[in-house]
Amino acid sequence: MTSVIAAFPPPISSHRARVPSLRSPLTDKRKGCGNMVVAKVWNLVRRPEGTPRVDDFALVEEQLPPCKEGDVLVEAVALSVDPYMRYRSRIIPLNAPMFGSQVAKVIESKNPEWPVGTHLVHYEGWRTHSLLTAQYIKENQFTIKPMPEMGNLPKSLGIGILGMPGNTAYFGLLDICNPKAGETVLVNGAAGAVGSAVVQIAKIKGCTVIAFAGSDEKVAWVKELGADYVFNYKTTNISDALSKMAPNGINVYFDNVGGKFTAEALPHMADFGRVSVCGAISTYNEKKDEAVAINASLVFPIGKLKYKETEFHGFENMPKAFIGLFHGENTGKAVVLP
């Protein structure tokens, strides 16, 4: 861990793409009688076949019980959609909430450790409100995390550059691959939440970065991040590009894609090269299972990094935001703001 990368709070520059909200098909009621709260919840009702579809999910309402001693009631302020959720959709019980993380605000508390107004990250899934019972909090103390001090930065960064994607980039690159100044680092999926952070951390470490993204617009963005060579993998021969830009081989390969891309990249690895197998989004919609390692137990503020967020406004857009991941609709982190 190097202090220059962990430095905070140097300014983080951002661009936030906005996707307009649609009117919810449900009433916008949030509270019933007294302290009873009605949550909106997206349940998984069918196993996706290939690319997920909107009708794989159903939007329902759920009345939550009142807070008891030690309980905390939270309201989502930003919800995450991530490629790994495609794998989780194979194992989540049907007619249960879709799995995922969110930044939430405590709106009622009978737990002195979580006062009203506190923001936290938790993994209760695609729901507007959650009752975190005293027992649940005790059993999930490593996945319920208070938000770090962020000043005026958007709270959604707690599920982006300051949350799991940022941790994945930081530890996946530095701890697993230990890049050294002067080495060549290859990053695919470089315009995504994890890949864009990897590009910048590798440059801070003094590496030459070769990056691939899925559109000319994304290529332009990754160039802004400082990558030395950036290519659109849809219009570029990957092997030819690597032969030209890395004649001495690739020392570090941070793989977010897998599949055909990796098959073409591996022959270009240098002796003693290191590979961080972070994701395989190109295969997530295949029918066989894939193992995905997700480091979500820490919240580590990574400063000095640029970020982008693609915002979907409206809780009813959760499936749309999720499905868009597999069509390359997001640049940087995709988040839903309810």
GROMACS .gro file of N, CA, C and O in nm, residues 122-196:
model
  300
  122HIS      N    1  -2.470  -0.158   0.261
  122HIS     CA    2  -2.512  -0.292   0.300
  122HIS      C    3  -2.555  -0.369   0.175
  122HIS      O    4  -2.560  -0.314   0.064
  123TYR      N    5  -2.585  -0.498   0.193
  123TYR     CA    6  -2.609  -0.589   0.080
  123TYR      C    7  -2.747  -0.654   0.086
  123TYR      O    8  -2.763  -0.772   0.057
  124GLU      N    9  -2.849  -0.574   0.121
  124GLU     CA   10  -2.984  -0.627   0.126
  124GLU      C   11  -3.053  -0.631  -0.009
  124GLU      O   12  -3.167  -0.674  -0.020
  125GLY      N   13  -2.986  -0.583  -0.114
  125GLY     CA   14  -3.037  -0.603  -0.248
  125GLY      C   15  -3.120  -0.490  -0.305
  125GLY      O   16  -3.115  -0.376  -0.259
  126TRP      N   17  -3.201  -0.524  -0.405
  126TRP     CA   18  -3.278  -0.426  -0.482
  126TRP      C   19  -3.406  -0.391  -0.408
  126TRP      O   20  -3.514  -0.440  -0.438
  127ARG      N   21  -3.395  -0.301  -0.310
  127ARG     CA   22  -3.511  -0.262  -0.232
  127ARG      C   23  -3.494  -0.118  -0.186
  127ARG      O   24  -3.382  -0.071  -0.163
  128THR      N   25  -3.607  -0.047  -0.172
  128THR     CA   26  -3.600   0.093  -0.134
  128THR      C   27  -3.578   0.111   0.016
  128THR      O   28  -3.519   0.210   0.059
  129HIS      N   29  -3.628   0.020   0.097
  129HIS     CA   30  -3.617   0.029   0.241
  129HIS      C   31  -3.581  -0.109   0.296
  129HIS      O   32  -3.625  -0.212   0.241
  130SER      N   33  -3.505  -0.110   0.404
  130SER     CA   34  -3.466  -0.237   0.467
  130SER      C   35  -3.468  -0.221   0.617
  130SER      O   36  -3.424  -0.118   0.671
  131LEU      N   37  -3.519  -0.322   0.686
  131LEU     CA   38  -3.510  -0.327   0.831
  131LEU      C   39  -3.392  -0.418   0.866
  131LEU      O   40  -3.396  -0.538   0.842
  132LEU      N   41  -3.287  -0.357   0.921
  132LEU     CA   42  -3.170  -0.432   0.963
  132LEU      C   43  -3.187  -0.464   1.111
  132LEU      O   44  -3.173  -0.377   1.197
  133THR      N   45  -3.222  -0.587   1.139
  133THR     CA   46  -3.247  -0.625   1.278
  133THR      C   47  -3.117  -0.634   1.357
  133THR      O   48  -3.008  -0.645   1.299
  134ALA      N   49  -3.130  -0.632   1.488
  134ALA     CA   50  -3.012  -0.642   1.574
  134ALA      C   51  -2.934  -0.770   1.544
  134ALA      O   52  -2.810  -0.770   1.537
  135GLN      N   53  -3.006  -0.881   1.522
  135GLN     CA   54  -2.940  -1.008   1.492
  135GLN      C   55  -2.870  -1.003   1.356
  135GLN      O   56  -2.757  -1.052   1.341
  136TYR      N   57  -2.938  -0.943   1.258
  136TYR     CA   58  -2.878  -0.932   1.125
  136TYR      C   59  -2.750  -0.848   1.130
  136TYR      O   60  -2.649  -0.884   1.069
  137ILE      N   61  -2.755  -0.738   1.201
  137ILE     CA   62  -2.637  -0.651   1.212
  137ILE      C   63  -2.521  -0.726   1.278
  137ILE      O   64  -2.406  -0.716   1.234
  138LYS      N   65  -2.552  -0.804   1.380
  138LYS     CA   66  -2.448  -0.881   1.449
  138LYS      C   67  -2.386  -0.985   1.357
  138LYS      O   68  -2.264  -1.003   1.354
  139GLU      N   69  -2.469  -1.052   1.278
  139GLU     CA   70  -2.421  -1.160   1.191
  139GLU      C   71  -2.352  -1.108   1.066
  139GLU      O   72  -2.278  -1.182   1.001
  140ASN      N   73  -2.376  -0.982   1.029
  140ASN     CA   74  -2.322  -0.927   0.904
  140ASN      C   75  -2.236  -0.803   0.930
  140ASN      O   76  -2.230  -0.712   0.847
  141GLN      N   77  -2.166  -0.802   1.043
  141GLN     CA   78  -2.089  -0.684   1.080
  141GLN      C   79  -1.976  -0.652   0.983
  141GLN      O   80  -1.930  -0.538   0.978
  142PHE      N   81  -1.933  -0.750   0.905
  142PHE     CA   82  -1.825  -0.724   0.811
  142PHE      C   83  -1.874  -0.675   0.675
  142PHE      O   84  -1.794  -0.633   0.591
  143THR      N   85  -2.004  -0.682   0.650
  143THR     CA   86  -2.058  -0.634   0.522
  143THR      C   87  -2.150  -0.514   0.539
  143THR      O   88  -2.199  -0.461   0.440
  144ILE      N   89  -2.175  -0.473   0.662
  144ILE     CA   90  -2.247  -0.348   0.687
  144ILE      C   91  -2.144  -0.247   0.733
  144ILE      O   92  -2.088  -0.258   0.842
  145LYS      N   93  -2.116  -0.149   0.647
  145LYS     CA   94  -2.005  -0.059   0.673
  145LYS      C   95  -2.052   0.086   0.673
  145LYS      O   96  -2.129   0.127   0.586
  146PRO      N   97  -2.006   0.165   0.770
  146PRO     CA   98  -2.037   0.308   0.767
  146PRO      C   99  -1.967   0.374   0.649
  146PRO      O  100  -1.858   0.333   0.608
  147MET      N  101  -2.030   0.474   0.591
  147MET     CA  102  -1.969   0.548   0.481
  147MET      C  103  -1.850   0.627   0.532
  147MET      O  104  -1.856   0.686   0.641
  148PRO      N  105  -1.740   0.633   0.456
  148PRO     CA  106  -1.628   0.717   0.496
  148PRO      C  107  -1.664   0.865   0.483
  148PRO      O  108  -1.759   0.900   0.412
  149GLU      N  109  -1.591   0.950   0.549
  149GLU     CA  110  -1.612   1.093   0.536
  149GLU      C  111  -1.580   1.135   0.393
  149GLU      O  112  -1.470   1.111   0.344
  150MET      N  113  -1.676   1.197   0.326
  150MET     CA  114  -1.661   1.226   0.183
  150MET      C  115  -1.682   1.372   0.149
  150MET      O  116  -1.680   1.408   0.031
  151GLY      N  117  -1.705   1.456   0.247
  151GLY     CA  118  -1.726   1.597   0.217
  151GLY      C  119  -1.847   1.614   0.127
  151GLY      O  120  -1.955   1.561   0.153
  152ASN      N  121  -1.827   1.687   0.016
  152ASN     CA  122  -1.937   1.714  -0.077
  152ASN      C  123  -1.945   1.613  -0.192
  152ASN      O  124  -2.023   1.632  -0.285
  153LEU      N  125  -1.863   1.508  -0.187
  153LEU     CA  126  -1.870   1.408  -0.293
  153LEU      C  127  -2.002   1.332  -0.286
  153LEU      O  128  -2.059   1.315  -0.178
  154PRO      N  129  -2.052   1.284  -0.400
  154PRO     CA  130  -2.181   1.212  -0.400
  154PRO      C  131  -2.172   1.082  -0.320
  154PRO      O  132  -2.072   1.010  -0.326
  155LYS      N  133  -2.277   1.051  -0.248
  155LYS     CA  134  -2.281   0.931  -0.166
  155LYS      C  135  -2.269   0.804  -0.250
  155LYS      O  136  -2.226   0.700  -0.201
  156SER      N  137  -2.307   0.812  -0.377
  156SER     CA  138  -2.300   0.694  -0.464
  156SER      C  139  -2.158   0.642  -0.480
  156SER      O  140  -2.138   0.526  -0.518
  157LEU      N  141  -2.058   0.723  -0.450
  157LEU     CA  142  -1.920   0.676  -0.460
  157LEU      C  143  -1.890   0.564  -0.360
  157LEU      O  144  -1.794   0.490  -0.376
  158GLY      N  145  -1.976   0.551  -0.258
  158GLY     CA  146  -1.959   0.444  -0.161
  158GLY      C  147  -1.980   0.306  -0.221
  158GLY      O  148  -1.939   0.205  -0.162
  159ILE      N  149  -2.046   0.298  -0.337
  159ILE     CA  150  -2.060   0.170  -0.408
  159ILE      C  151  -1.982   0.175  -0.540
  159ILE      O  152  -2.001   0.091  -0.627
  160GLY      N  153  -1.894   0.275  -0.552
  160GLY     CA  154  -1.813   0.291  -0.673
  160GLY      C  155  -1.666   0.301  -0.640
  160GLY      O  156  -1.608   0.209  -0.582
  161ILE      N  157  -1.606   0.413  -0.673
  161ILE     CA  158  -1.461   0.429  -0.659
  161ILE      C  159  -1.417   0.421  -0.513
  161ILE      O  160  -1.303   0.383  -0.484
  162LEU      N  161  -1.505   0.455  -0.418
  162LEU     CA  162  -1.471   0.446  -0.276
  162LEU      C  163  -1.526   0.319  -0.211
  162LEU      O  164  -1.522   0.305  -0.089
  163GLY      N  165  -1.577   0.229  -0.292
  163GLY     CA  166  -1.636   0.107  -0.240
  163GLY      C  167  -1.576  -0.016  -0.305
  163GLY      O  168  -1.456  -0.022  -0.335
  164MET      N  169  -1.659  -0.116  -0.330
  164MET     CA  170  -1.611  -0.244  -0.381
  164MET      C  171  -1.532  -0.233  -0.511
  164MET      O  172  -1.424  -0.291  -0.523
  165PRO      N  173  -1.579  -0.158  -0.614
  165PRO     CA  174  -1.498  -0.150  -0.737
  165PRO      C  175  -1.360  -0.088  -0.714
  165PRO      O  176  -1.260  -0.134  -0.770
  166GLY      N  177  -1.355   0.017  -0.631
  166GLY     CA  178  -1.226   0.077  -0.601
  166GLY      C  179  -1.135  -0.017  -0.525
  166GLY      O  180  -1.014  -0.026  -0.552
  167ASN      N  181  -1.193  -0.090  -0.428
  167ASN     CA  182  -1.114  -0.190  -0.354
  167ASN      C  183  -1.061  -0.298  -0.447
  167ASN      O  184  -0.946  -0.343  -0.436
  168THR      N  185  -1.148  -0.344  -0.537
  168THR     CA  186  -1.110  -0.450  -0.629
  168THR      C  187  -0.993  -0.406  -0.716
  168THR      O  188  -0.897  -0.483  -0.737
  169ALA      N  189  -0.999  -0.283  -0.767
  169ALA     CA  190  -0.889  -0.232  -0.849
  169ALA      C  191  -0.761  -0.219  -0.767
  169ALA      O  192  -0.653  -0.261  -0.811
  170TYR      N  193  -0.774  -0.161  -0.649
  170TYR     CA  194  -0.656  -0.133  -0.566
  170TYR      C  195  -0.585  -0.261  -0.525
  170TYR      O  196  -0.466  -0.279  -0.550
  171PHE      N  197  -0.658  -0.351  -0.460
  171PHE     CA  198  -0.595  -0.472  -0.410
  171PHE      C  199  -0.569  -0.574  -0.521
  171PHE      O  200  -0.470  -0.648  -0.517
  172GLY      N  201  -0.659  -0.579  -0.620
  172GLY     CA  202  -0.639  -0.673  -0.730
  172GLY      C  203  -0.515  -0.643  -0.811
  172GLY      O  204  -0.446  -0.734  -0.857
  173LEU      N  205  -0.485  -0.515  -0.826
  173LEU     CA  206  -0.364  -0.478  -0.900
  173LEU      C  207  -0.241  -0.481  -0.811
  173LEU      O  208  -0.140  -0.545  -0.843
  174LEU      N  209  -0.246  -0.413  -0.697
  174LEU     CA  210  -0.125  -0.395  -0.616
  174LEU      C  211  -0.088  -0.520  -0.537
  174LEU      O  212   0.029  -0.559  -0.535
  175ASP      N  213  -0.185  -0.585  -0.473
  175ASP     CA  214  -0.152  -0.701  -0.392
  175ASP      C  215  -0.126  -0.826  -0.476
  175ASP      O  216  -0.036  -0.905  -0.445
  176ILE      N  217  -0.204  -0.845  -0.580
  176ILE     CA  218  -0.191  -0.968  -0.659
  176ILE      C  219  -0.079  -0.957  -0.762
  176ILE      O  220   0.001  -1.049  -0.779
  177CYS      N  221  -0.070  -0.842  -0.827
  177CYS     CA  222   0.023  -0.830  -0.941
  177CYS      C  223   0.151  -0.753  -0.909
  177CYS      O  224   0.249  -0.764  -0.982
  178ASN      N  225   0.150  -0.670  -0.806
  178ASN     CA  226   0.268  -0.596  -0.764
  178ASN      C  227   0.340  -0.530  -0.882
  178ASN      O  228   0.457  -0.557  -0.910
  179PRO      N  229   0.272  -0.442  -0.956
  179PRO     CA  230   0.336  -0.380  -1.072
  179PRO      C  231   0.452  -0.289  -1.031
  179PRO      O  232   0.446  -0.222  -0.927
  180LYS      N  233   0.554  -0.287  -1.115
  180LYS     CA  234   0.672  -0.205  -1.088
  180LYS      C  235   0.688  -0.100  -1.196
  180LYS      O  236   0.646  -0.121  -1.312
  181ALA      N  237   0.748   0.010  -1.160
  181ALA     CA  238   0.771   0.118  -1.256
  181ALA      C  239   0.844   0.064  -1.379
  181ALA      O  240   0.940  -0.011  -1.366
  182GLY      N  241   0.795   0.104  -1.496
  182GLY     CA  242   0.857   0.061  -1.621
  182GLY      C  243   0.795  -0.063  -1.680
  182GLY      O  244   0.820  -0.095  -1.798
  183GLU      N  245   0.713  -0.134  -1.604
  183GLU     CA  246   0.649  -0.254  -1.658
  183GLU      C  247   0.528  -0.216  -1.743
  183GLU      O  248   0.474  -0.106  -1.733
  184THR      N  249   0.486  -0.311  -1.826
  184THR     CA  250   0.370  -0.291  -1.914
  184THR      C  251   0.249  -0.361  -1.855
  184THR      O  252   0.254  -0.480  -1.823
  185VAL      N  253   0.140  -0.284  -1.840
  185VAL     CA  254   0.016  -0.336  -1.781
  185VAL      C  255  -0.093  -0.334  -1.888
  185VAL      O  256  -0.115  -0.231  -1.952
  186LEU      N  257  -0.162  -0.445  -1.905
  186LEU     CA  258  -0.275  -0.455  -1.997
  186LEU      C  259  -0.403  -0.457  -1.915
  186LEU      O  260  -0.416  -0.534  -1.819
  187VAL      N  261  -0.500  -0.373  -1.952
  187VAL     CA  262  -0.630  -0.366  -1.884
  187VAL      C  263  -0.740  -0.373  -1.989
  187VAL      O  264  -0.743  -0.290  -2.081
  188ASN      N  265  -0.830  -0.468  -1.977
  188ASN     CA  266  -0.950  -0.466  -2.062
  188ASN      C  267  -1.069  -0.422  -1.978
  188ASN      O  268  -1.061  -0.409  -1.857
  189GLY      N  269  -1.181  -0.395  -2.044
  189GLY     CA  270  -1.293  -0.334  -1.971
  189GLY      C  271  -1.249  -0.206  -1.904
  189GLY      O  272  -1.292  -0.172  -1.794
  190ALA      N  273  -1.163  -0.130  -1.973
  190ALA     CA  274  -1.092  -0.019  -1.909
  190ALA      C  275  -1.178   0.103  -1.882
  190ALA      O  276  -1.135   0.194  -1.810
  191ALA      N  277  -1.297   0.109  -1.939
  191ALA     CA  278  -1.386   0.222  -1.912
  191ALA      C  279  -1.486   0.191  -1.803
  191ALA      O  280  -1.568   0.275  -1.768
  192GLY      N  281  -1.480   0.070  -1.747
  192GLY     CA  282  -1.572   0.033  -1.641
  192GLY      C  283  -1.528   0.084  -1.505
  192GLY      O  284  -1.423   0.146  -1.490
  193ALA      N  285  -1.609   0.055  -1.404
  193ALA     CA  286  -1.581   0.105  -1.269
  193ALA      C  287  -1.447   0.056  -1.217
  193ALA      O  288  -1.370   0.131  -1.158
  194VAL      N  289  -1.417  -0.073  -1.236
  194VAL     CA  290  -1.291  -0.129  -1.188
  194VAL      C  291  -1.176  -0.094  -1.284
  194VAL      O  292  -1.071  -0.046  -1.242
  195GLY      N  293  -1.198  -0.118  -1.413
  195GLY     CA  294  -1.091  -0.098  -1.509
  195GLY      C  295  -1.037   0.043  -1.513
  195GLY      O  296  -0.916   0.067  -1.525
  196SER      N  297  -1.127   0.142  -1.502
  196SER     CA  298  -1.082   0.281  -1.508
  196SER      C  299  -0.994   0.316  -1.388
  196SER      O  300  -0.901   0.397  -1.398
   0.00000   0.00000   0.00000
